[in-house]
Coordinates of C-alpha atoms and ligand atoms in Angstrom, one line a residue:
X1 CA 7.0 9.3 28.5
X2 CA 9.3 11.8 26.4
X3 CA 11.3 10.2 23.8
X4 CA 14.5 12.6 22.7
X5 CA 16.3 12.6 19.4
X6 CA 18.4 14.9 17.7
X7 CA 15.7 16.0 15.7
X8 CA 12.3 15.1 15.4
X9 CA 10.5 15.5 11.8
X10 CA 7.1 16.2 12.6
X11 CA 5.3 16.1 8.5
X12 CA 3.8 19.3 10.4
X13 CA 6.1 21.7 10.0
X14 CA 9.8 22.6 10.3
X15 CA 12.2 19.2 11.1
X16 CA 12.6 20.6 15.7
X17 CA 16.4 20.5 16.4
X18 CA 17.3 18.8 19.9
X19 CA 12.8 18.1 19.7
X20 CA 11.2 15.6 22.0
X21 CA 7.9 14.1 21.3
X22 CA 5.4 13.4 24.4
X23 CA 3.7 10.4 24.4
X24 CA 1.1 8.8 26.8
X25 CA -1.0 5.8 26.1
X26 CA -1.6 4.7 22.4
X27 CA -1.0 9.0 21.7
X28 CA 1.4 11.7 21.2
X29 CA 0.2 14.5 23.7
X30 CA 3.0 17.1 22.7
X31 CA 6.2 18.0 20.1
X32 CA 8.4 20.3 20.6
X33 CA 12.0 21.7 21.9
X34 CA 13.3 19.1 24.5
X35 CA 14.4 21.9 26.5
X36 CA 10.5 23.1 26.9
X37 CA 9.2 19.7 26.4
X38 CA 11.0 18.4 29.4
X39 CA 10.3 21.7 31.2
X40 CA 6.2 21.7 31.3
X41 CA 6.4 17.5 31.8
X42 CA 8.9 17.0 34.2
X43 CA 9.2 13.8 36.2
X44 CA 8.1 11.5 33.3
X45 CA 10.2 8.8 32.3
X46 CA 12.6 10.2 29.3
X47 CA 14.3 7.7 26.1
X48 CA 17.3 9.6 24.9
X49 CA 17.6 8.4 21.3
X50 CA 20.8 10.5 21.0
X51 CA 22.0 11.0 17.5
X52 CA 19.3 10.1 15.6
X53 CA 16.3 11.5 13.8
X54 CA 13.0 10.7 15.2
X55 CA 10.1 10.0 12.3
X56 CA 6.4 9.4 11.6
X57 CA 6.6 5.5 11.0
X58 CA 6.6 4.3 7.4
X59 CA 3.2 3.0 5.5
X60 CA 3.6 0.8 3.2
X61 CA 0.3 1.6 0.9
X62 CA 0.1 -1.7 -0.9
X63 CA 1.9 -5.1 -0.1
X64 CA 1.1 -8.9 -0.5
X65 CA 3.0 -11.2 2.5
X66 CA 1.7 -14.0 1.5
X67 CA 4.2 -14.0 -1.0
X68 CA 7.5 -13.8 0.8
X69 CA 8.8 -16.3 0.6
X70 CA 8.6 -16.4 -3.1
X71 CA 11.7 -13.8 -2.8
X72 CA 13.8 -14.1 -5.7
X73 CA 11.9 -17.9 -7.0
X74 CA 10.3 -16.3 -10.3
X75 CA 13.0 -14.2 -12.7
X76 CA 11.4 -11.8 -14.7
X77 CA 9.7 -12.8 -17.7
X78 CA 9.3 -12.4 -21.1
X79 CA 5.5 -11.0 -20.5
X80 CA 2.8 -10.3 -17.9
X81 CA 1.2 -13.3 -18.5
X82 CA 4.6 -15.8 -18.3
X83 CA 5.0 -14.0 -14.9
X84 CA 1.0 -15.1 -13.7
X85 CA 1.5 -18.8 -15.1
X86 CA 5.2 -18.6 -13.1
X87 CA 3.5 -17.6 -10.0
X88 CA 0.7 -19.7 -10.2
X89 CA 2.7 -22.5 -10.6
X90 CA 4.7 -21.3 -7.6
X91 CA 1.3 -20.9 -5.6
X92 CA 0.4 -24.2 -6.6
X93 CA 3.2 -25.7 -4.4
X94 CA 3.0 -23.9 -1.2
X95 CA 0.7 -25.2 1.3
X96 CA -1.3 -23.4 4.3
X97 CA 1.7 -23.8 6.8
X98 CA 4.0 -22.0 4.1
X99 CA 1.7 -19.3 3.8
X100 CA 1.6 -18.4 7.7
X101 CA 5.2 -18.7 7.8
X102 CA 5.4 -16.6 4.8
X103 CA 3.0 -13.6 6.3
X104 CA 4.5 -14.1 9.7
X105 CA 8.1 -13.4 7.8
X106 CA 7.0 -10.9 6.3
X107 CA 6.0 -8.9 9.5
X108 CA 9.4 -9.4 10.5
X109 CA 11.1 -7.5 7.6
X110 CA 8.5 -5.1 7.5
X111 CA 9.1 -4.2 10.9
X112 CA 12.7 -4.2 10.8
X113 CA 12.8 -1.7 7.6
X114 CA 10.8 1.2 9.9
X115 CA 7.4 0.1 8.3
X116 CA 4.6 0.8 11.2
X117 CA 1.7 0.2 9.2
X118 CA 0.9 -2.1 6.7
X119 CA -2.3 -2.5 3.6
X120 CA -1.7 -6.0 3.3
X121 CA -3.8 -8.2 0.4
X122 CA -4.0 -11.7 1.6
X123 CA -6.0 -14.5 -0.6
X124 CA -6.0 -15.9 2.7
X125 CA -8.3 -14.3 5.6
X126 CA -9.1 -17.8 7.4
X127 CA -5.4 -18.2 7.9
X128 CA -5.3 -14.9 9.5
X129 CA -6.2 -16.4 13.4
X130 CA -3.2 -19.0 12.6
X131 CA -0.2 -16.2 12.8
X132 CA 1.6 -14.7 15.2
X133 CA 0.3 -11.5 16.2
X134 CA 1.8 -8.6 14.3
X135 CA 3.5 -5.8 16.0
X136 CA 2.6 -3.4 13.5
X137 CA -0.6 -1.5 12.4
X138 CA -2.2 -4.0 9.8
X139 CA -5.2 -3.3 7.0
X140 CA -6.2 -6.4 6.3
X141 CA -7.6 -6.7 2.5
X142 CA -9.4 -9.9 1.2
X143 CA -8.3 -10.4 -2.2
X144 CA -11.1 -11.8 -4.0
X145 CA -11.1 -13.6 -7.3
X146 CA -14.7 -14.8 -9.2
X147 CA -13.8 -15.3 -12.7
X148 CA -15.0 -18.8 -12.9
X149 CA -17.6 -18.4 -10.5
X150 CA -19.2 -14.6 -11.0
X151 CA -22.8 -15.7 -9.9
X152 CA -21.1 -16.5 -6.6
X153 CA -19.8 -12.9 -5.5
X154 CA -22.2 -12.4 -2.7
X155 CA -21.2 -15.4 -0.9
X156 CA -17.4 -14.7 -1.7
X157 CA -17.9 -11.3 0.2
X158 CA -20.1 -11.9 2.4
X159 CA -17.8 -14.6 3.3
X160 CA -14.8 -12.4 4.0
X161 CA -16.4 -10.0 5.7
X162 CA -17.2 -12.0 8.3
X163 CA -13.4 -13.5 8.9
X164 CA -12.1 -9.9 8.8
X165 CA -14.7 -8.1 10.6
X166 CA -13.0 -9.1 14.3
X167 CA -10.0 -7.5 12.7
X168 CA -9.1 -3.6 14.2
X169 CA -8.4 -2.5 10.6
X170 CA -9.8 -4.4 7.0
X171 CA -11.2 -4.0 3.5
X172 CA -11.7 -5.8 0.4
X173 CA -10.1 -6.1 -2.6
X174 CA -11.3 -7.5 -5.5
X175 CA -8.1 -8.4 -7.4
X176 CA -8.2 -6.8 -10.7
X177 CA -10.5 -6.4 -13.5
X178 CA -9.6 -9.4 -15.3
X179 CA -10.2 -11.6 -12.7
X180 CA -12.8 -10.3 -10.8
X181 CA -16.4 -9.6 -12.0
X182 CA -18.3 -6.6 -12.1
X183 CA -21.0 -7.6 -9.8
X184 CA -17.8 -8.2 -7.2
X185 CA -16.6 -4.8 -7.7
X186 CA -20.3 -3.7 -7.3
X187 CA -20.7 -6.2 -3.9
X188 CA -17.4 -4.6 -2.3
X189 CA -18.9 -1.3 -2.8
X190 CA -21.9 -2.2 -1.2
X191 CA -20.4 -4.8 1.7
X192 CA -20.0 -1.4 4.4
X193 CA -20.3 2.3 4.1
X194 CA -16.8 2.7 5.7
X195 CA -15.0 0.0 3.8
X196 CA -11.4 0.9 2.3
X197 CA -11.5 -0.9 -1.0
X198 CA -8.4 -1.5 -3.2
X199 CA -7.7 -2.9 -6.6
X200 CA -4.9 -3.8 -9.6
X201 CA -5.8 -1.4 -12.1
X202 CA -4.2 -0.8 -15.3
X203 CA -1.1 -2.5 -14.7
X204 CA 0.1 -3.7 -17.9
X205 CA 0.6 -3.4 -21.4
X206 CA -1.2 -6.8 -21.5
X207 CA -4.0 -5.6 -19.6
X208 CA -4.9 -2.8 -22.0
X209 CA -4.6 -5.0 -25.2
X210 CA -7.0 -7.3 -23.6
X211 CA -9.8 -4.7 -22.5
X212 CA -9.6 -2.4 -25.5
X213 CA -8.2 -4.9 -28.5
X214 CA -9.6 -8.0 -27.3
X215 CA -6.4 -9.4 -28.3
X216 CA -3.1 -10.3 -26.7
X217 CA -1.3 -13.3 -24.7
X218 CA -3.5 -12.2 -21.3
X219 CA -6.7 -12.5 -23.6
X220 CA -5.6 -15.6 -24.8
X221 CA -4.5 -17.2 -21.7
X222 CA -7.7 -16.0 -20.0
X223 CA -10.0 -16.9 -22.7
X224 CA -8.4 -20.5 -22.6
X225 CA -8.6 -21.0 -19.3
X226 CA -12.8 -20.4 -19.5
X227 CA -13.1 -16.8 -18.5
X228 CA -16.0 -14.9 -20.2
X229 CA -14.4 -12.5 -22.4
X230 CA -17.4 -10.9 -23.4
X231 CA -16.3 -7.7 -21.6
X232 CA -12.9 -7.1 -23.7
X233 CA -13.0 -4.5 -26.8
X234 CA -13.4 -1.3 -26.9
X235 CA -12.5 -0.1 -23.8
X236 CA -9.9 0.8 -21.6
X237 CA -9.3 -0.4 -18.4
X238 CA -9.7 2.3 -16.4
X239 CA -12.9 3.0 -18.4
X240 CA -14.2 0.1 -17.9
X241 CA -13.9 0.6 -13.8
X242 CA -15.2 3.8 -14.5
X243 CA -18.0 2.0 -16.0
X244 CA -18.5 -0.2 -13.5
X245 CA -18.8 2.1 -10.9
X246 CA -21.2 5.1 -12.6
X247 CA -23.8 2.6 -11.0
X248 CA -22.5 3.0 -7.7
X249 CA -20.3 6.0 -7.4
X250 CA -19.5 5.2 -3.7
X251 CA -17.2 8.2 -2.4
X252 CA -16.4 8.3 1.6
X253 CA -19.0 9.4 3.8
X254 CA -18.6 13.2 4.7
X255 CA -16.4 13.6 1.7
X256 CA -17.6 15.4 -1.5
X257 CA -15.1 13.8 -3.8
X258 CA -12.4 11.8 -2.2
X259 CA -13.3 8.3 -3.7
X260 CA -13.2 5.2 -1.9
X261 CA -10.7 3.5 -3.9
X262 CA -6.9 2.7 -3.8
X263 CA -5.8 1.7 -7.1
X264 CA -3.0 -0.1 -7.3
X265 CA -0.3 0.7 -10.3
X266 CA -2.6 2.5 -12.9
X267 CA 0.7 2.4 -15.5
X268 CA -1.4 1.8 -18.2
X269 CA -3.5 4.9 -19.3
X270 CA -4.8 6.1 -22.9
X271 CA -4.6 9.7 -23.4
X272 CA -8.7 9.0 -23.6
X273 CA -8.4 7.9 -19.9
X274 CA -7.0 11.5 -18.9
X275 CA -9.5 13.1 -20.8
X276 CA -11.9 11.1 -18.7
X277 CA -10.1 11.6 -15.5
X278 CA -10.0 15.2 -15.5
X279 CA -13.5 15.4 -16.2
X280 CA -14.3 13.6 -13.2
X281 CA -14.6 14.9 -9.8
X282 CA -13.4 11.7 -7.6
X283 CA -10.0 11.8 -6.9
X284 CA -8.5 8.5 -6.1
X285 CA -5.9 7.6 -4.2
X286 CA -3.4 6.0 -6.2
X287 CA -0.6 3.4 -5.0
X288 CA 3.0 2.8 -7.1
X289 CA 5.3 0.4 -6.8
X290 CA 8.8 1.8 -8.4
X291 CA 11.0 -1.5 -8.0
X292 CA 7.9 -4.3 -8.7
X293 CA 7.3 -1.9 -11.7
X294 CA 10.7 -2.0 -13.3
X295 CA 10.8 -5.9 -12.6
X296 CA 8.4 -5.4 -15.1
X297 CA 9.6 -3.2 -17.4
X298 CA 5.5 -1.7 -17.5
X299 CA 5.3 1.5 -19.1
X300 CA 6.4 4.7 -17.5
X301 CA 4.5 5.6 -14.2
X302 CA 2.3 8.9 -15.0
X303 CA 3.4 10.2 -11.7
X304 CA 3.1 14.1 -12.7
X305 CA 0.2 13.7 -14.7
X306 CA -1.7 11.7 -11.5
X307 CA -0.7 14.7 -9.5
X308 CA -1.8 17.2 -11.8
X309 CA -5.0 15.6 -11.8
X310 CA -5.4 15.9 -7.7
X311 CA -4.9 12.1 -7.2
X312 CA -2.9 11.0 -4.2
X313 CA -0.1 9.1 -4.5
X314 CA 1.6 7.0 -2.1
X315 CA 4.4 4.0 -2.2
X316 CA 4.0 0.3 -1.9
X317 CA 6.4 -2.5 -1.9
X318 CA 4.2 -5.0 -3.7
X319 CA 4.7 -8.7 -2.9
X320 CA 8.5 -10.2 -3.2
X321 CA 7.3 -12.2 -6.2
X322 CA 8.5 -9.1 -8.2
X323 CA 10.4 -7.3 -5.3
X324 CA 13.6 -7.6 -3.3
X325 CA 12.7 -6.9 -0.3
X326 CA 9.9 -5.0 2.3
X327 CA 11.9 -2.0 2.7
X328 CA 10.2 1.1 1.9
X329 CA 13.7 3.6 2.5
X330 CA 14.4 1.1 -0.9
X331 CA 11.6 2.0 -2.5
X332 CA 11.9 6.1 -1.8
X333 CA 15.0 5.4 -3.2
X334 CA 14.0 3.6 -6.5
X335 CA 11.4 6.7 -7.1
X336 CA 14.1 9.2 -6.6
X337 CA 15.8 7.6 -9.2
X338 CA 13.2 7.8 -12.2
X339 CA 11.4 10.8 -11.0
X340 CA 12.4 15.1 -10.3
X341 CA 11.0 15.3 -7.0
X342 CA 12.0 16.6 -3.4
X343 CA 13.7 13.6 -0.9
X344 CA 10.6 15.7 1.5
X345 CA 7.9 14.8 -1.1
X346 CA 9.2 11.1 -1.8
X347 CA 9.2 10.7 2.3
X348 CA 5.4 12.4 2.1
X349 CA 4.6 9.7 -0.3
X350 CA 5.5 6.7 2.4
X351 CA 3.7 9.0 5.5
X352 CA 1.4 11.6 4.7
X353 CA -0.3 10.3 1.5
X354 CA 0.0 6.8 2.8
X355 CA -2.2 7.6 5.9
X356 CA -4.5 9.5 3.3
X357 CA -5.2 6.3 1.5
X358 CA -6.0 4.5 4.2
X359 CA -8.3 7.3 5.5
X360 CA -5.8 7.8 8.7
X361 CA -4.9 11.3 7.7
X362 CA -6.0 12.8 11.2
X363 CA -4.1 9.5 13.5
X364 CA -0.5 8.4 11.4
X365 CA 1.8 9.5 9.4
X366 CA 3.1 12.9 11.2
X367 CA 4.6 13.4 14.3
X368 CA 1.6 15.6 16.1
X369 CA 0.1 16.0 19.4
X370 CA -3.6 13.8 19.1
X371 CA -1.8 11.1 16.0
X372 CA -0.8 7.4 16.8
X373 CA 2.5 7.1 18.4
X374 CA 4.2 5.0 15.8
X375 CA 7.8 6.4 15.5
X376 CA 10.8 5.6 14.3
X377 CA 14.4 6.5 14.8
X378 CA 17.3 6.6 12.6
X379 CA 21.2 7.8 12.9
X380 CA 21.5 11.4 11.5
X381 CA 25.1 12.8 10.5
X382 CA 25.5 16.7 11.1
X383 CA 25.5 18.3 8.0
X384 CA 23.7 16.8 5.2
X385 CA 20.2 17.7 4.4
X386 CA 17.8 15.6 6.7
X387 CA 15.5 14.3 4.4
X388 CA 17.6 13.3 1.7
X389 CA 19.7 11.6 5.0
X390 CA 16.4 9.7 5.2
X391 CA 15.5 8.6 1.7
X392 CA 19.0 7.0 1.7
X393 CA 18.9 4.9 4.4
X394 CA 20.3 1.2 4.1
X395 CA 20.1 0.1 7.3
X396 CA 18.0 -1.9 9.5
X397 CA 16.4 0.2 12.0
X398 CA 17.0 0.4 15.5
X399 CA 14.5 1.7 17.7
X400 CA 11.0 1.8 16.8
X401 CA 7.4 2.6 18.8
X402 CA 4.1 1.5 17.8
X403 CA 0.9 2.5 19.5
X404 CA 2.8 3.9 21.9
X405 CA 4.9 1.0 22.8
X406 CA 8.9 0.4 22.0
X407 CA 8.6 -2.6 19.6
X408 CA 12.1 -4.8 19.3
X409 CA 12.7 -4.0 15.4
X410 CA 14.4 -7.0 14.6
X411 CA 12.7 -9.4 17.0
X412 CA 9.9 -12.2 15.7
X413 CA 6.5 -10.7 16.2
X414 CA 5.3 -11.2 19.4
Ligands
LIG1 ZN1 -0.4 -6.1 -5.9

């Protein structure tokens, strides 16, 4: 099949006027002119897209759908830890059924704002066999908490393991250092050599008063509610991660320092946490959340620092608990706004870097002969510069392919 647009941007090279991409099975075989394109494969079956711009499908790097439907329910409050109690009490309503019907929604606007692929934290893997099947790529990540329970980690991953492990693409993710223990950490580390893991990490002003003052409403609150807070004082977050993980060290297999983590947020860092970070080889791969982030007002991101450091950073919608919607064209947008950067390097950040993170930097995210066909197409107007055409687009999207098959962008899952 040859699928024809107005331009194709490949994120391997030059945008290709009039291009055409090739694409036969689950795979793109070729990319190029349409004129030569259609030339060496004649006779196969050809989708004129017309006026639009053909694109790597979006990834969204970090997302929670079990939270849909909690769209707009919790206003912003006055701290970290008001917004926790607000969504626990939120959580503490919803029952299984509103869950599936909150992750199967979620699919739904996903898909229909160009997203192809999709880390996605659930608290719930044993609901994962009740939903709809999702039409787009999905890394399943169990989102572990053990703060009550620490001595029972091994069962807690152990556990997930085995309800994700018939799923194409999982990982684990032990929610965040205040709520997960450090034997957790150091069980998701060991639970599979080729394990993506991901985490919340230095999130909030509240977060860093906790670890390094032992003081502050999430100390309080967490102390209150029987958490050992031996841990807190002294430290910063991220040092305390790092701490937790000298014992272990994991980094990917075949790589010599591309870690194994995806941190999510890292807003929170002590000039001491730089020191420490550019003394360190690893180089994580960093997720940001512009729009959940100004929801709450955390500190400002350390985008160019991150960078200068050699960490990758991609985007993320986080859940709609403190978003407005799944729509990662939004969230390009809401980065654009805070940060001096290219509309080409913000669109990187939601393809290229995404794939990177998820250790898919050789199968999504570009347009190239051997990668996933997951494509998407957008209208493109003559004269304005393509990629900034891109980053502000509002619209629901109209055509989209995943492994190589035309998916109905604003159709249930199927
Ligand atoms: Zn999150």
């Amino acid at each position: 099949m040859i699928v024809r647009a107005r331009a194709v941007v490949t994120m391997n090279g030059a945008p290709v006027e009039n291009g055409a991409v090739v694409v036969s099975g689950d795979r793109i075989v070729d990319v190029g002119k349409f004129s030569e394109v259609s030339a060496c494969y004649s006779g196969e079956e050809i989708i004129d897209l017309g006026e639009q711009v053909l694109l790597p499908g979006l990834i969204n790097a970090h997302c929670h759908l079990d939270y849909t439907c909690l769209r707009g329910k919790i206003a912003p409050q006055k701290s970290f830890t008001d917004w926790i109690c607000a969504i626990n009490a939120a959580k503490s309503k919803l029952s299984p059924q509103d869950y599936i019907t909150s992750i199967n929604e979620g699919f739904i606007e996903a898909k229909r704002h160009g997203t192809t692929t999709i880390a996605n934290l659930t608290a719930f893997p044993e609901l994962i066999r009740q939903l709809a099947p999702a039409s787009i790529r999905t890394w399943w990540f169990a989102e572990l908490i053990d703060m009550r329970s620490p001595d029972r980690a091994n069962q807690l991953v152990d556990g997930a393991v085995e309800l994700l492990e018939s799923e194409r693409n999982y990982g684990l993710a032990p929610h965040a250092l205040f709520t997960a223990s450090k034997n957790l950490y150091h069980r998701c580390e060991e639970a599979a050599e080729n394990l993506l893991l991901t985490t919340h990490l230095a999130e909030s002003r509240e977060e860093m008063e906790m670890f390094r003052d032992a003081s502050g409403p999430l100390y309080e609150f967490l102390e209150r509610i029987g958490r050992d807070m031996g841990d807190c004082g002294g430290r910063t977050p991220l040092e305390r991660f790092l701490r937790i993980r000298e014992s272990s060290n994991r980094r990917f297999p075949g790589t010599e320092n591309e870690d194994a983590w995806l941190l999510a947020h890292l807003n929170e860092l002590a000039e001491s946490d730089f020191v420490l970070l550019e003394k360190m080889n690893a180089k994580f791969h960093v997720a940001h959340s512009p729009r959940s982030h100004h929801y709450f007002g955390h500190t400002r991101f350390p985008f160019e620092r991150l960078c200068a450091i050699g960490f990758n950073v991609c985007l993320g919608t986080d859940s709609l608990a403190s978003n407005k919607s799944l729509s990662l064209f939004a969230e390009m947008r809401a980065f654009q706004r805070n940060e001096q950067i290219s509309p080409e390097k913000i669109f990187e950040m939601a393809t290229v870097k995404a794939a990177l993170a998820l250790r898919q930097q050789n199968a999504l995210g570009r347009v190239r002969p051997g990668f996933r066909a997951d494509l998407i197409a957008i209208p493109c107007a003559e004269s304005r510069d393509l990629f900034a055409e891109i980053v502000a687009f509002e619209d629901d999207i109209g055509w989209m392919m995943v492994d190589g098959k035309t998916v109905e962008p604003s159709s249930p899952c199927k």
